[in-house]
Amino acid sequence: MQELEKIGKLVRYYILESTTEAGSGHPTSSLSAVELTTTLMFGGFFKFDADNPKNPNNDRLLFSKGHASPLLYSLWALAGKVSEEELLTLRKFGSKFEGHPMPSFEYAEAATGSLGQGLSVGVGIAINGKYIGKLPYKVFVLLGDSEMAEGSVWEALELAAYHKLDNLIGVLDVNRLGQSRETMYGHDLEAYAKRVGSFGWHTITIDGHNIEEVAKAYEEALSTKEKPVMIIAKTLKGKGVSFIENKDGLHGKPLTKEQLPEALKELGEVDKSVLGTIAKPENMEPAKPEVKGKFEKASYEPDTVLATRKVYGKALARIFPKFQNIVALDAEVSNSTFSKTFRDEYPERYFEMFIAEQNMVGTAIGLSNRGKIPFVSTFAAFLSRAYDQIRMSQYSQANIKIVGSHVGVSIGQDGPSQMGLEDLAMFRAILNSVVLYPSDAISADKLVEEAAAHKGLVYIRTTRKDTPLVYGNDEEFKIGGSKVVKSSNKDSVTVVAAGITLHEALAAYEELKAKDINIRVIDLYSVKPVDSKTLEKATKETKAIITVEDHFPEGGLGEAVKSALANMGAKVHSLAVTKMPKSGSPDELLEYEGISKSAIVKKVEEVV
Amino acid sequence: MQELEKIGKLVRYYILESTTEAGSGHPTSSLSAVELTTTLMFGGFFKFDADNPKNPNNDRLLFSKGHASPLLYSLWALAGKVSEEELLTLRKFGSKFEGHPMPSFEYAEAATGSLGQGLSVGVGIAINGKYIGKLPYKVFVLLGDSEMAEGSVWEALELAAYHKLDNLIGVLDVNRLGQSRETMYGHDLEAYAKRVGSFGWHTITIDGHNIEEVAKAYEEALSTKEKPVMIIAKTLKGKGVSFIENKDGLHGKPLTKEQLPEALKELGEVDKSVLGTIAKPENMEPAKPEVKGKFEKASYEPDTVLATRKVYGKALARIFPKFQNIVALDAEVSNSTFSKTFRDEYPERYFEMFIAEQNMVGTAIGLSNRGKIPFVSTFAAFLSRAYDQIRMSQYSQANIKIVGSHVGVSIGQDGPSQMGLEDLAMFRAILNSVVLYPSDAISADKLVEEAAAHKGLVYIRTTRKDTPLVYGNDEEFKIGGSKVVKSSNKDSVTVVAAGITLHEALAAYEELKAKDINIRVIDLYSVKPVDSKTLEKATKETKAIITVEDHFPEGGLGEAVKSALANMGAKVHSLAVTKMPKSGSPDELLEYEGISKSAIVKKVEEVV
C-alpha cells in the first residue's frame, strides 16, 4: 500500500513534468485516474508479460479516455519500460509518445482519442478471450465520464452483457468535469450505476482516490461471474495539486513552467528509483477452431446468376480452412448480407452484433488486436454509422475487412435510406485503405480471399441484384488490378465500370457493336488502389474515358479514375447518381439516374 | 372504441393490400403498431390540422421505424388524405409512397429508414416547442424494438431527459422479432422499462393491442410533467393474420397474391367508408427571440490574425438580427469550436448536446423541421460519428449547417485522432451539399452569413491556427465562387488552395517571385459547388494546376478540381496528406506531409 502511494506520487510527477515540457496535453484528466490505474497495474491485479506485449495470455488495459495518455506513458515508466528522458519527448515530432495513444507506443492496445470507442475494442478482445482463444485473460478499459454521453458506449455495454463478457472490466473515472463544463451527471455516481446496472452489468461504486477501496473493487470485479463489471469511481480532476484540483476551465491545460515547481513542491519528495511490479500471466495455448473440410478453390457453373452479396458468406466458409483466424460479425442483417452462410458453417466464429454498427466495428478492432481477421458486414449505407470507428481503425493499424451490401440505386424499391451511395467516398478517404467492388460470383469469391490475405483495412462493396458471370473459374483477381473485359484495335472510347454498372456497360458494348462502334470496357474492381497502367493505356489508345458508377459523383470510381489520369491530360466523362434517388425498380432507377445501358450508349455516341 | 376497432381493421386491410400489390415492403412490422397509432391519431390524443401540415401548433408523429411506412400511409388514408388507389402505388417509381418515408409524402416529418434516428429528430422538434417557439404541441415517436440497439437512441434518451422534454413521447413497439432473429430482449418489457427508466424517462408498459390500455397510456403520458415518456408496448409482429403472426423469418415479406385473400378473409368485412377524426390543435403564435442590437456588416482591423474557428461564433452572433431562426448546438466543445461566443450572446438559442454527435445532428434535423436554422459544431473529425444522420438529413431536405473545426495535420500536437482529414470527402459525397473552407477572418465571417442564407446542407471547415487576413472588409464571397488571389499575365502554373494551405501557397508565391517565377494562386473557398470557370481559365492560361490541401487525397479539394476540369484534358498535380499523421508542431507536420510552402515551391519548380 505504501509502495502504491510512492508509485502514485511519481506518476503524478511525471504527468505534470511531461505535459509542462510539451506545452500541451491533459494533466488534469490524467491525475484523476492515478490510483485507479496504479492499483490495477502494480497492486497484483493486472497480469502482463511486459517483455512480451504480444503474449496471448496478457491482460489488456485500454485507455478509452485517450487524452489521459500522459498517465499511460507514466505507468509504463513505473513498469521500467520508459525512461524519464523519453517521457519528456511527449507530443514532439517523431516521439512515440503522441498526444493520444497510437500503435507507435507498444503498450497502447489501440489508437484512442475519439471518445467512446475503447469499450467496444475491449468487447472484441474479451470475445476473443472467452469464446475464441478460450484464455483466462482479463480486459480493463479506463473510461472518462464525459464519454459516457456517446451512444457507442451504450452499444458496447449492451453487447458485452448480452455476450456475458465477465472478463471485461470497465473503470469509470468520474471526475465530474468535461472539456467546457460539468458533465450531465456531475459527481452523481448513482446516476451511472443505475444506468450501467440496468444494462446488465455488475457495478461497484467507490472513492477513486482511496487505494484500499480501489483494490477491493478489483478483487470483487475479478471474482464476478457471467457479467461484465463497471467500477464507478468518484475522482477529482487535477487531483494532487490544490490549485488545479476539481476546477472548471482546466481541461487540456498543462501547468506553465512557472506553475510547475509549486505543484511539484506540493507533491513532496519523489523517489525516482521506485518501480512497480506487474504480476505474470498464465501460460496457456489459445484454442484452435474445428475446421470443416479442406481449402478448395472457388468454382461456379458457367450459367450461374448470383448476387455478389450472396457469394460473400460462401466465400468466407470456403477460405476458412486457409484463414483460420477469420471471425464474422454482422449487424442483425445476416440474411441480407449473407454472412449467414458462413454462420451456418462456423457458428462459433460468428458473433451477432445486433443493429449497433459503431460497436461492431470497434469490436472488430479488438479482435484484430488479438490476431483475428474480423469480417464485418451490414448494408453499405449503415456503415456510415461507424465512420469514426473506421477512421480510427486505421490509426490502430487494425486488420479488418468490411463488407457493405445493398449498394446504389439498383437496390430498387426500398428507397434512398437503404442505398449505399457514399460508401466508396467514405472508404477511399481512409489512409491506405483497399476498396474492392466485384461484379460477379467469381470475382466476388476471389476478392473475399484477397481481402483475407491482405494485411490492413479492406472494404468490399456487394450488390443486391443477381448478376450473371463475367469471368471463368480460372480468372485471377488481385488488389490494385483491373480487367479489360472488351477490347479491340479499333476501340473508339473506353468505358470504366464496376459492379452493377459493368453489366450495363457490357450490354452497351453489344448495342454499340451492332452499330459498328467499338468500345473498350474496363472492370475497375479494385477502386483503390487503382490500376493506373491499364487506365493510362486506354487513355492513349482511345479518344476518351467514360466512367459509370452507382454512387454519387464525388469521391467514387469516377474521381478515382480522374486522379489516376490527372497528370496525363486525359478527358474523362462521368456518369453517376446525380438526382435525388427514390423508390422504383432497379432498371427504372438506373435509367432515371443516367447510369444504365442506354445512358452509356448515349454518352458514347456523344463523345465519339 | 368500436370506431377505433373498425379503423384498425381497415388500416390492416390497406397495409396488406398495398404491400402485396407492391410485391415488397414490411406488412408484419406495420401490423404490430396498428392499435398504437390508430388510438393516438383517432382517439382524440393527437392534435393536427390535416389541411395545413405546416401549422406550427400541430403535434408531430414520427416513424422512427420507417419500414412501417405502409402503416403511416394507411393512417393518412383513414384521415381522408390518401385514397385507396394512391396506396396501391406504394413503392412504385414516381409515387410519393416510397419504401421508407420521404418528404415527397407531406405527412412524413422526416426521412427515416436508417434505424435509431427518429427519436433525435423528435428531440429537436420538442426543444423547439418547449424552449424556442414556446408552443404546447407534443411530439410522438414510434420506435421499433430492434432499433433500441442503436447507440443513437440512448443519446436521444439522455439528452431528452437532461433537457426535461415532457412534450416528447416515445411509443416503443416491442414486437419481439428483428430482421433475422429475435431481438436481444424479446418480449421482456421490463428490460426496456428498466433501461429507459434509468435514463430519466417516465415509462408505461402495456399490451399494445389492447385499445383501452393504449388510450390510458396516452392519457398518462400527456399529463406527465418534467420528464419525457416512453410507452413500452408488447405487440405481435404480423398481428391480425394468424399465419404470419409472431413468426420469425417474415421481416420485409409481403403476402403473395395467393395468400392475400385468405388474410383478408381472416380480417373479416371492412367498411371502406369509415374515416377517423383528428383533434384540432390550439392556435398560438410562436415566441420571438430577443434580439441584441441591429444587423451589422463584418468588420476586421487590417492587422487581424485570428483562427477561422474563432470567427465562427462571432459571426453567428453578428448575423442573428438578420437570421432570427438561428439555433446553435455543440458537442461539449464550445470553447474549441467557439460556438461559445454565440452562446454568451444568445444563451437561450444555444443547446448543449454533450459528446453525442449523432443525436446532435438528428436534433438539428428536428429543428429544421420546425423552420429553424440549426448550426451544429464540433471537431471535424468527430462529425464522422454522425455521417449516417448527415446522409439522412439530405433525404429529409433539412436546412442544417455544420461547422467542423480542428481540421488537418495543422492542428499539431494532439495527433491524428483529433484531425479532420476526411471531412471534405464526407460532405462532398452528399447530394446537393455545399462545402465551404474559409482562410481568414473576413472570408469565415462572410461565409457563415452565406451559409445561413442558403437553403440546404452547408458544411464549413474551420482551422485551429490563427491566420492573418487575406482579404479586405469589402470583399464578397458567394457559394460556388473562388478568389484569384495572385495573378499576372505571365503566370507559369496555378496553385489552388484553401484554408491553411492558402497561406502556404501565398508564402510560396513570394519565394517563387523572388526567383522570377510567377504563379497564380486561387483560393477555392467553395469546394462544392466549385467555380469551374475560374479553374478553366487558369487551365488555359497556365501550364498546369497544382492543388494543395490539408486533407487526404481522396474526395477532397484536389479531386473537386480534377472533376471540374476532367473534360478539358487539364494536367492537375495534387499535394495532400499521404503519410500516417502524427503529433508534432503544425509547421513540422505541414512539412512532413508535403503540403507546406517549401513543398509547393518544389512542386512548382518541378512542373514549370
PDB file of C-alpha atoms in Angstrom, chain A residues 24 26 91-94 98-100 102 112-117 146-152 154-155 158-159 162 178-185 191 194-195 197-200 332-336 352 354-358 379 381-382 384-385 387-389 391-392 394-395 397 413-419 421-422 425-426 428-432 528 551-555 559-560 562-563 566-573 577-585 588-589 592, chain B residues 24 26 91-94 98-100 102 112-117 146-152 154-155 158-159 162 178-185 191 194-195 197-200 332-336 352 354-358 379 381-382 384-385 387-389 391-392 394-395 397 413-419 421-422 425-426 428-432 528 551-555 559-560 562-563 566-573 577-585 588-589 592:
ATOM      1  CA  SER A  24       0.105  20.951 -24.234  1.00  0.00           C
ATOM      2  CA  HIS A  26      -4.139  16.780 -20.448  1.00  0.00           C
ATOM      3  CA  ARG A  91       3.906  15.239 -28.179  1.00  0.00           C
ATOM      4  CA  LYS A  92       7.098  16.109 -30.003  1.00  0.00           C
ATOM      5  CA  PHE A  93       7.541  15.305 -33.674  1.00  0.00           C
ATOM      6  CA  GLY A  94       8.923  11.795 -34.076  1.00  0.00           C
ATOM      7  CA  GLU A  98       1.939  11.047 -29.106  1.00  0.00           C
ATOM      8  CA  GLY A  99      -0.832  13.366 -27.971  1.00  0.00           C
ATOM      9  CA  HIS A 100      -3.216  10.435 -27.878  1.00  0.00           C
ATOM     10  CA  MET A 102      -1.016   5.368 -31.103  1.00  0.00           C
ATOM     11  CA  THR A 112      -7.866   6.185 -28.938  1.00  0.00           C
ATOM     12  CA  GLY A 113      -8.701   9.852 -28.581  1.00  0.00           C
ATOM     13  CA  SER A 114     -12.015   9.877 -30.343  1.00  0.00           C
ATOM     14  CA  LEU A 115     -14.087   9.271 -27.221  1.00  0.00           C
ATOM     15  CA  GLY A 116     -16.447   6.393 -26.565  1.00  0.00           C
ATOM     16  CA  GLN A 117     -14.614   3.797 -28.606  1.00  0.00           C
ATOM     17  CA  SER A 146     -17.766  12.713 -20.444  1.00  0.00           C
ATOM     18  CA  GLU A 147     -17.576   9.944 -22.992  1.00  0.00           C
ATOM     19  CA  MET A 148     -20.474   8.113 -21.362  1.00  0.00           C
ATOM     20  CA  ALA A 149     -22.654  10.508 -23.406  1.00  0.00           C
ATOM     21  CA  GLU A 150     -21.579   8.684 -26.592  1.00  0.00           C
ATOM     22  CA  GLY A 151     -24.148   6.182 -27.822  1.00  0.00           C
ATOM     23  CA  SER A 152     -21.346   3.852 -28.845  1.00  0.00           C
ATOM     24  CA  TRP A 154     -24.129   2.042 -24.596  1.00  0.00           C
ATOM     25  CA  GLU A 155     -23.863  -0.215 -27.606  1.00  0.00           C
ATOM     26  CA  GLU A 158     -25.469  -3.895 -24.121  1.00  0.00           C
ATOM     27  CA  LEU A 159     -23.429  -6.243 -26.298  1.00  0.00           C
ATOM     28  CA  TYR A 162     -25.595  -9.966 -23.992  1.00  0.00           C
ATOM     29  CA  GLY A 178     -15.823  17.753 -19.190  1.00  0.00           C
ATOM     30  CA  GLN A 179     -13.980  19.965 -21.616  1.00  0.00           C
ATOM     31  CA  SER A 180     -16.096  23.077 -21.397  1.00  0.00           C
ATOM     32  CA  ARG A 181     -18.375  22.440 -18.406  1.00  0.00           C
ATOM     33  CA  GLU A 182     -19.661  19.926 -15.883  1.00  0.00           C
ATOM     34  CA  THR A 183     -20.894  16.620 -17.309  1.00  0.00           C
ATOM     35  CA  MET A 184     -24.592  15.740 -17.391  1.00  0.00           C
ATOM     36  CA  TYR A 185     -24.455  13.893 -14.068  1.00  0.00           C
ATOM     37  CA  ALA A 191     -26.768   8.060 -11.986  1.00  0.00           C
ATOM     38  CA  LYS A 194     -28.350   2.870 -12.264  1.00  0.00           C
ATOM     39  CA  ARG A 195     -27.864   3.232 -15.994  1.00  0.00           C
ATOM     40  CA  GLY A 197     -26.582  -1.645 -13.990  1.00  0.00           C
ATOM     41  CA  SER A 198     -29.824  -1.569 -15.980  1.00  0.00           C
ATOM     42  CA  PHE A 199     -27.808  -2.666 -18.998  1.00  0.00           C
ATOM     43  CA  GLY A 200     -26.894  -5.885 -17.230  1.00  0.00           C
ATOM     44  CA  GLU A 332     -28.515  -8.326 -37.457  1.00  0.00           C
ATOM     45  CA  VAL A 333     -28.903  -8.423 -41.228  1.00  0.00           C
ATOM     46  CA  SER A 334     -27.045 -11.677 -41.841  1.00  0.00           C
ATOM     47  CA  ASN A 335     -29.869 -12.868 -44.058  1.00  0.00           C
ATOM     48  CA  SER A 336     -29.374  -9.830 -46.316  1.00  0.00           C
ATOM     49  CA  GLU A 352     -24.286 -11.310 -33.543  1.00  0.00           C
ATOM     50  CA  PHE A 354     -27.376  -6.500 -33.493  1.00  0.00           C
ATOM     51  CA  ILE A 355     -28.168  -3.101 -35.007  1.00  0.00           C
ATOM     52  CA  ALA A 356     -25.230  -1.298 -33.440  1.00  0.00           C
ATOM     53  CA  GLU A 357     -22.695  -0.617 -36.163  1.00  0.00           C
ATOM     54  CA  GLN A 358     -20.318   1.540 -34.152  1.00  0.00           C
ATOM     55  CA  PHE A 379     -25.865  -2.619 -45.577  1.00  0.00           C
ATOM     56  CA  ALA A 381     -25.492   2.724 -46.174  1.00  0.00           C
ATOM     57  CA  PHE A 382     -25.385   1.856 -42.494  1.00  0.00           C
ATOM     58  CA  SER A 384     -21.770   5.432 -42.421  1.00  0.00           C
ATOM     59  CA  ARG A 385     -22.860   4.954 -38.795  1.00  0.00           C
ATOM     60  CA  TYR A 387     -17.274   6.051 -39.941  1.00  0.00           C
ATOM     61  CA  ASP A 388     -15.465   7.377 -36.888  1.00  0.00           C
ATOM     62  CA  GLN A 389     -14.568   3.846 -35.777  1.00  0.00           C
ATOM     63  CA  ARG A 391     -11.302   6.140 -39.373  1.00  0.00           C
ATOM     64  CA  MET A 392      -9.771   5.227 -36.017  1.00  0.00           C
ATOM     65  CA  GLN A 394      -6.623   2.752 -39.485  1.00  0.00           C
ATOM     66  CA  TYR A 395      -4.758   4.644 -36.779  1.00  0.00           C
ATOM     67  CA  GLN A 397      -3.392  -0.344 -37.829  1.00  0.00           C
ATOM     68  CA  GLN A 413     -37.943  -0.237 -54.075  1.00  0.00           C
ATOM     69  CA  ASP A 414     -36.595   0.327 -50.560  1.00  0.00           C
ATOM     70  CA  GLY A 415     -35.551   3.864 -51.442  1.00  0.00           C
ATOM     71  CA  PRO A 416     -32.586   6.099 -50.585  1.00  0.00           C
ATOM     72  CA  SER A 417     -32.359   5.423 -46.856  1.00  0.00           C
ATOM     73  CA  GLN A 418     -31.174   1.900 -47.687  1.00  0.00           C
ATOM     74  CA  MET A 419     -28.905   2.766 -50.655  1.00  0.00           C
ATOM     75  CA  LEU A 421     -24.269   5.906 -52.335  1.00  0.00           C
ATOM     76  CA  GLU A 422     -21.339   7.449 -50.480  1.00  0.00           C
ATOM     77  CA  ALA A 425     -16.007   8.053 -50.998  1.00  0.00           C
ATOM     78  CA  MET A 426     -16.052   7.132 -47.335  1.00  0.00           C
ATOM     79  CA  ARG A 428     -11.366   5.753 -50.284  1.00  0.00           C
ATOM     80  CA  ALA A 429     -10.732   8.698 -47.948  1.00  0.00           C
ATOM     81  CA  ILE A 430      -9.150   6.444 -45.316  1.00  0.00           C
ATOM     82  CA  LEU A 431      -5.353   6.276 -45.422  1.00  0.00           C
ATOM     83  CA  ASN A 432      -4.005   3.073 -47.013  1.00  0.00           C
ATOM     84  CA  LYS A 528      -8.344   1.654 -54.519  1.00  0.00           C
ATOM     85  CA  HIS A 551     -22.711   6.058 -56.422  1.00  0.00           C
ATOM     86  CA  PHE A 552     -22.721   9.811 -56.039  1.00  0.00           C
ATOM     87  CA  PRO A 553     -20.174  11.551 -58.317  1.00  0.00           C
ATOM     88  CA  GLU A 554     -17.875  12.700 -55.519  1.00  0.00           C
ATOM     89  CA  GLY A 555     -15.130  10.509 -54.153  1.00  0.00           C
ATOM     90  CA  GLU A 559     -12.821  10.552 -59.217  1.00  0.00           C
ATOM     91  CA  ALA A 560     -10.510   7.580 -58.629  1.00  0.00           C
ATOM     92  CA  LYS A 562      -9.621  11.149 -62.714  1.00  0.00           C
ATOM     93  CA  SER A 563      -6.955  11.096 -60.015  1.00  0.00           C
ATOM     94  CA  ALA A 566      -4.735  13.741 -63.769  1.00  0.00           C
ATOM     95  CA  ASN A 567      -1.177  14.187 -64.937  1.00  0.00           C
ATOM     96  CA  MET A 568      -1.892  12.852 -68.437  1.00  0.00           C
ATOM     97  CA  GLY A 569      -4.371  15.449 -69.575  1.00  0.00           C
ATOM     98  CA  ALA A 570      -6.981  12.740 -70.174  1.00  0.00           C
ATOM     99  CA  LYS A 571     -10.606  13.534 -70.978  1.00  0.00           C
ATOM    100  CA  VAL A 572     -12.841  11.784 -68.512  1.00  0.00           C
ATOM    101  CA  HIS A 573     -16.629  11.892 -68.647  1.00  0.00           C
ATOM    102  CA  VAL A 577     -26.114   9.232 -59.371  1.00  0.00           C
ATOM    103  CA  THR A 578     -26.946  12.929 -59.511  1.00  0.00           C
ATOM    104  CA  LYS A 579     -30.684  13.160 -58.873  1.00  0.00           C
ATOM    105  CA  MET A 580     -32.476  12.599 -55.575  1.00  0.00           C
ATOM    106  CA  PRO A 581     -32.946   8.807 -55.535  1.00  0.00           C
ATOM    107  CA  LYS A 582     -36.354   7.321 -54.959  1.00  0.00           C
ATOM    108  CA  SER A 583     -38.233   4.037 -54.870  1.00  0.00           C
ATOM    109  CA  GLY A 584     -38.722   2.123 -58.099  1.00  0.00           C
ATOM    110  CA  SER A 585     -37.491  -0.955 -59.883  1.00  0.00           C
ATOM    111  CA  GLU A 588     -36.136   2.279 -63.713  1.00  0.00           C
ATOM    112  CA  LEU A 589     -33.693   3.796 -61.260  1.00  0.00           C
ATOM    113  CA  TYR A 592     -33.522   7.662 -64.117  1.00  0.00           C
TER     114      TYR A 592
ATOM    115  CA  SER B  24     -42.219  -5.794 -51.327  1.00  0.00           C
ATOM    116  CA  HIS B  26     -42.952  -4.558 -44.429  1.00  0.00           C
ATOM    117  CA  ARG B  91     -43.026   1.680 -53.795  1.00  0.00           C
ATOM    118  CA  LYS B  92     -43.664   2.314 -57.474  1.00  0.00           C
ATOM    119  CA  PHE B  93     -41.471   4.680 -59.457  1.00  0.00           C
ATOM    120  CA  GLY B  94     -42.783   8.221 -59.172  1.00  0.00           C
ATOM    121  CA  GLU B  98     -41.890   5.381 -51.099  1.00  0.00           C
ATOM    122  CA  GLY B  99     -40.400   2.305 -49.466  1.00  0.00           C
ATOM    123  CA  HIS B 100     -39.471   4.376 -46.439  1.00  0.00           C
ATOM    124  CA  MET B 102     -39.610  10.664 -47.629  1.00  0.00           C
ATOM    125  CA  THR B 112     -36.452   7.663 -41.868  1.00  0.00           C
ATOM    126  CA  GLY B 113     -35.415   4.101 -42.631  1.00  0.00           C
ATOM    127  CA  SER B 114     -31.958   4.167 -41.195  1.00  0.00           C
ATOM    128  CA  LEU B 115     -32.956   2.968 -37.751  1.00  0.00           C
ATOM    129  CA  GLY B 116     -32.422   4.741 -34.464  1.00  0.00           C
ATOM    130  CA  GLN B 117     -32.676   8.287 -35.797  1.00  0.00           C
ATOM    131  CA  SER B 146     -34.703  -3.684 -32.854  1.00  0.00           C
ATOM    132  CA  GLU B 147     -33.542  -0.118 -33.212  1.00  0.00           C
ATOM    133  CA  MET B 148     -33.165   0.219 -29.454  1.00  0.00           C
ATOM    134  CA  ALA B 149     -29.777  -1.443 -30.012  1.00  0.00           C
ATOM    135  CA  GLU B 150     -28.549   1.726 -31.747  1.00  0.00           C
ATOM    136  CA  GLY B 151     -26.441   3.950 -29.509  1.00  0.00           C
ATOM    137  CA  SER B 152     -28.026   6.998 -31.104  1.00  0.00           C
ATOM    138  CA  TRP B 154     -29.610   6.233 -25.995  1.00  0.00           C
ATOM    139  CA  GLU B 155     -28.051   9.559 -26.863  1.00  0.00           C
ATOM    140  CA  GLU B 158     -30.230  11.016 -22.223  1.00  0.00           C
ATOM    141  CA  LEU B 159     -30.477  14.422 -23.903  1.00  0.00           C
ATOM    142  CA  TYR B 162     -31.446  16.302 -19.487  1.00  0.00           C
ATOM    143  CA  GLY B 178     -35.888  -8.285 -35.724  1.00  0.00           C
ATOM    144  CA  GLN B 179     -34.933  -8.834 -39.332  1.00  0.00           C
ATOM    145  CA  SER B 180     -33.084 -12.102 -38.991  1.00  0.00           C
ATOM    146  CA  ARG B 181     -33.855 -13.246 -35.451  1.00  0.00           C
ATOM    147  CA  GLU B 182     -35.311 -12.365 -32.075  1.00  0.00           C
ATOM    148  CA  THR B 183     -34.122  -9.081 -30.556  1.00  0.00           C
ATOM    149  CA  MET B 184     -31.783  -9.022 -27.553  1.00  0.00           C
ATOM    150  CA  TYR B 185     -34.626  -8.786 -25.049  1.00  0.00           C
ATOM    151  CA  ALA B 191     -35.763  -4.979 -19.755  1.00  0.00           C
ATOM    152  CA  LYS B 194     -35.535  -0.602 -16.568  1.00  0.00           C
ATOM    153  CA  ARG B 195     -33.105   0.782 -19.117  1.00  0.00           C
ATOM    154  CA  GLY B 197     -36.357   4.491 -16.846  1.00  0.00           C
ATOM    155  CA  SER B 198     -32.761   4.607 -15.626  1.00  0.00           C
ATOM    156  CA  PHE B 199     -32.128   7.274 -18.274  1.00  0.00           C
ATOM    157  CA  GLY B 200     -34.662   9.538 -16.576  1.00  0.00           C
ATOM    158  CA  GLU B 332     -19.471  19.995 -25.446  1.00  0.00           C
ATOM    159  CA  VAL B 333     -16.508  21.608 -27.194  1.00  0.00           C
ATOM    160  CA  SER B 334     -17.952  25.109 -27.485  1.00  0.00           C
ATOM    161  CA  ASN B 335     -14.705  26.553 -26.145  1.00  0.00           C
ATOM    162  CA  SER B 336     -12.807  24.924 -29.022  1.00  0.00           C
ATOM    163  CA  GLU B 352     -25.677  21.810 -25.091  1.00  0.00           C
ATOM    164  CA  PHE B 354     -22.730  16.907 -24.872  1.00  0.00           C
ATOM    165  CA  ILE B 355     -20.425  14.391 -26.582  1.00  0.00           C
ATOM    166  CA  ALA B 356     -23.150  12.730 -28.611  1.00  0.00           C
ATOM    167  CA  GLU B 357     -22.741  13.795 -32.220  1.00  0.00           C
ATOM    168  CA  GLN B 358     -25.345  11.504 -33.752  1.00  0.00           C
ATOM    169  CA  PHE B 379     -14.235  18.941 -34.219  1.00  0.00           C
ATOM    170  CA  ALA B 381     -13.010  14.538 -37.099  1.00  0.00           C
ATOM    171  CA  PHE B 382     -15.908  13.746 -34.788  1.00  0.00           C
ATOM    172  CA  SER B 384     -17.642  11.286 -38.883  1.00  0.00           C
ATOM    173  CA  ARG B 385     -19.620   9.943 -35.911  1.00  0.00           C
ATOM    174  CA  TYR B 387     -22.293  10.571 -41.041  1.00  0.00           C
ATOM    175  CA  ASP B 388     -25.443   8.468 -41.236  1.00  0.00           C
ATOM    176  CA  GLN B 389     -27.527  11.296 -39.774  1.00  0.00           C
ATOM    177  CA  ARG B 391     -26.655  11.449 -45.065  1.00  0.00           C
ATOM    178  CA  MET B 392     -30.279  11.126 -43.955  1.00  0.00           C
ATOM    179  CA  GLN B 394     -30.354  15.420 -47.065  1.00  0.00           C
ATOM    180  CA  TYR B 395     -33.172  12.967 -47.737  1.00  0.00           C
ATOM    181  CA  GLN B 397     -34.294  18.099 -47.186  1.00  0.00           C
ATOM    182  CA  GLN B 413       0.341  18.045 -31.191  1.00  0.00           C
ATOM    183  CA  ASP B 414      -2.957  16.318 -30.479  1.00  0.00           C
ATOM    184  CA  GLY B 415      -2.318  13.767 -33.211  1.00  0.00           C
ATOM    185  CA  PRO B 416      -4.449  12.031 -35.842  1.00  0.00           C
ATOM    186  CA  SER B 417      -7.433  11.092 -33.671  1.00  0.00           C
ATOM    187  CA  GLN B 418      -8.311  14.796 -33.488  1.00  0.00           C
ATOM    188  CA  MET B 419      -7.504  15.720 -37.109  1.00  0.00           C
ATOM    189  CA  LEU B 421      -8.745  14.586 -42.704  1.00  0.00           C
ATOM    190  CA  GLU B 422     -11.726  13.019 -44.469  1.00  0.00           C
ATOM    191  CA  ALA B 425     -14.771  13.761 -48.845  1.00  0.00           C
ATOM    192  CA  MET B 426     -17.569  13.009 -46.429  1.00  0.00           C
ATOM    193  CA  ARG B 428     -18.814  16.400 -50.825  1.00  0.00           C
ATOM    194  CA  ALA B 429     -20.341  12.932 -51.260  1.00  0.00           C
ATOM    195  CA  ILE B 430     -23.735  14.127 -50.008  1.00  0.00           C
ATOM    196  CA  LEU B 431     -26.206  15.081 -52.739  1.00  0.00           C
ATOM    197  CA  ASN B 432     -26.595  18.852 -53.207  1.00  0.00           C
ATOM    198  CA  LYS B 528     -18.582  22.420 -53.580  1.00  0.00           C
ATOM    199  CA  HIS B 551      -6.804  16.517 -46.129  1.00  0.00           C
ATOM    200  CA  PHE B 552      -6.329  13.025 -47.511  1.00  0.00           C
ATOM    201  CA  PRO B 553      -6.031  12.985 -51.327  1.00  0.00           C
ATOM    202  CA  GLU B 554      -9.338  11.222 -51.948  1.00  0.00           C
ATOM    203  CA  GLY B 555     -12.576  13.105 -52.250  1.00  0.00           C
ATOM    204  CA  GLU B 559     -10.465  15.687 -56.701  1.00  0.00           C
ATOM    205  CA  ALA B 560     -13.009  18.511 -56.786  1.00  0.00           C
ATOM    206  CA  LYS B 562      -9.959  17.291 -61.194  1.00  0.00           C
ATOM    207  CA  SER B 563     -13.676  16.708 -61.616  1.00  0.00           C
ATOM    208  CA  ALA B 566     -11.939  16.413 -66.389  1.00  0.00           C
ATOM    209  CA  ASN B 567     -13.365  17.229 -69.778  1.00  0.00           C
ATOM    210  CA  MET B 568     -10.643  19.732 -70.612  1.00  0.00           C
ATOM    211  CA  GLY B 569      -7.659  17.448 -70.559  1.00  0.00           C
ATOM    212  CA  ALA B 570      -6.037  19.560 -67.848  1.00  0.00           C
ATOM    213  CA  LYS B 571      -2.898  18.491 -66.023  1.00  0.00           C
ATOM    214  CA  VAL B 572      -3.511  18.534 -62.309  1.00  0.00           C
ATOM    215  CA  HIS B 573      -0.883  17.742 -59.693  1.00  0.00           C
ATOM    216  CA  VAL B 577      -1.783  14.270 -46.644  1.00  0.00           C
ATOM    217  CA  THR B 578      -0.414  10.893 -47.688  1.00  0.00           C
ATOM    218  CA  LYS B 579       1.661   9.685 -44.735  1.00  0.00           C
ATOM    219  CA  MET B 580       0.353   8.426 -41.410  1.00  0.00           C
ATOM    220  CA  PRO B 581      -0.102  11.654 -39.445  1.00  0.00           C
ATOM    221  CA  LYS B 582       1.434  12.067 -36.017  1.00  0.00           C
ATOM    222  CA  SER B 583       1.971  14.544 -33.237  1.00  0.00           C
ATOM    223  CA  GLY B 584       4.250  17.495 -33.827  1.00  0.00           C
ATOM    224  CA  SER B 585       4.110  21.223 -34.402  1.00  0.00           C
ATOM    225  CA  GLU B 588       6.616  20.254 -38.835  1.00  0.00           C
ATOM    226  CA  LEU B 589       3.525  18.364 -39.904  1.00  0.00           C
ATOM    227  CA  TYR B 592       6.252  16.179 -43.231  1.00  0.00           C
TER     228      TYR B 592
END
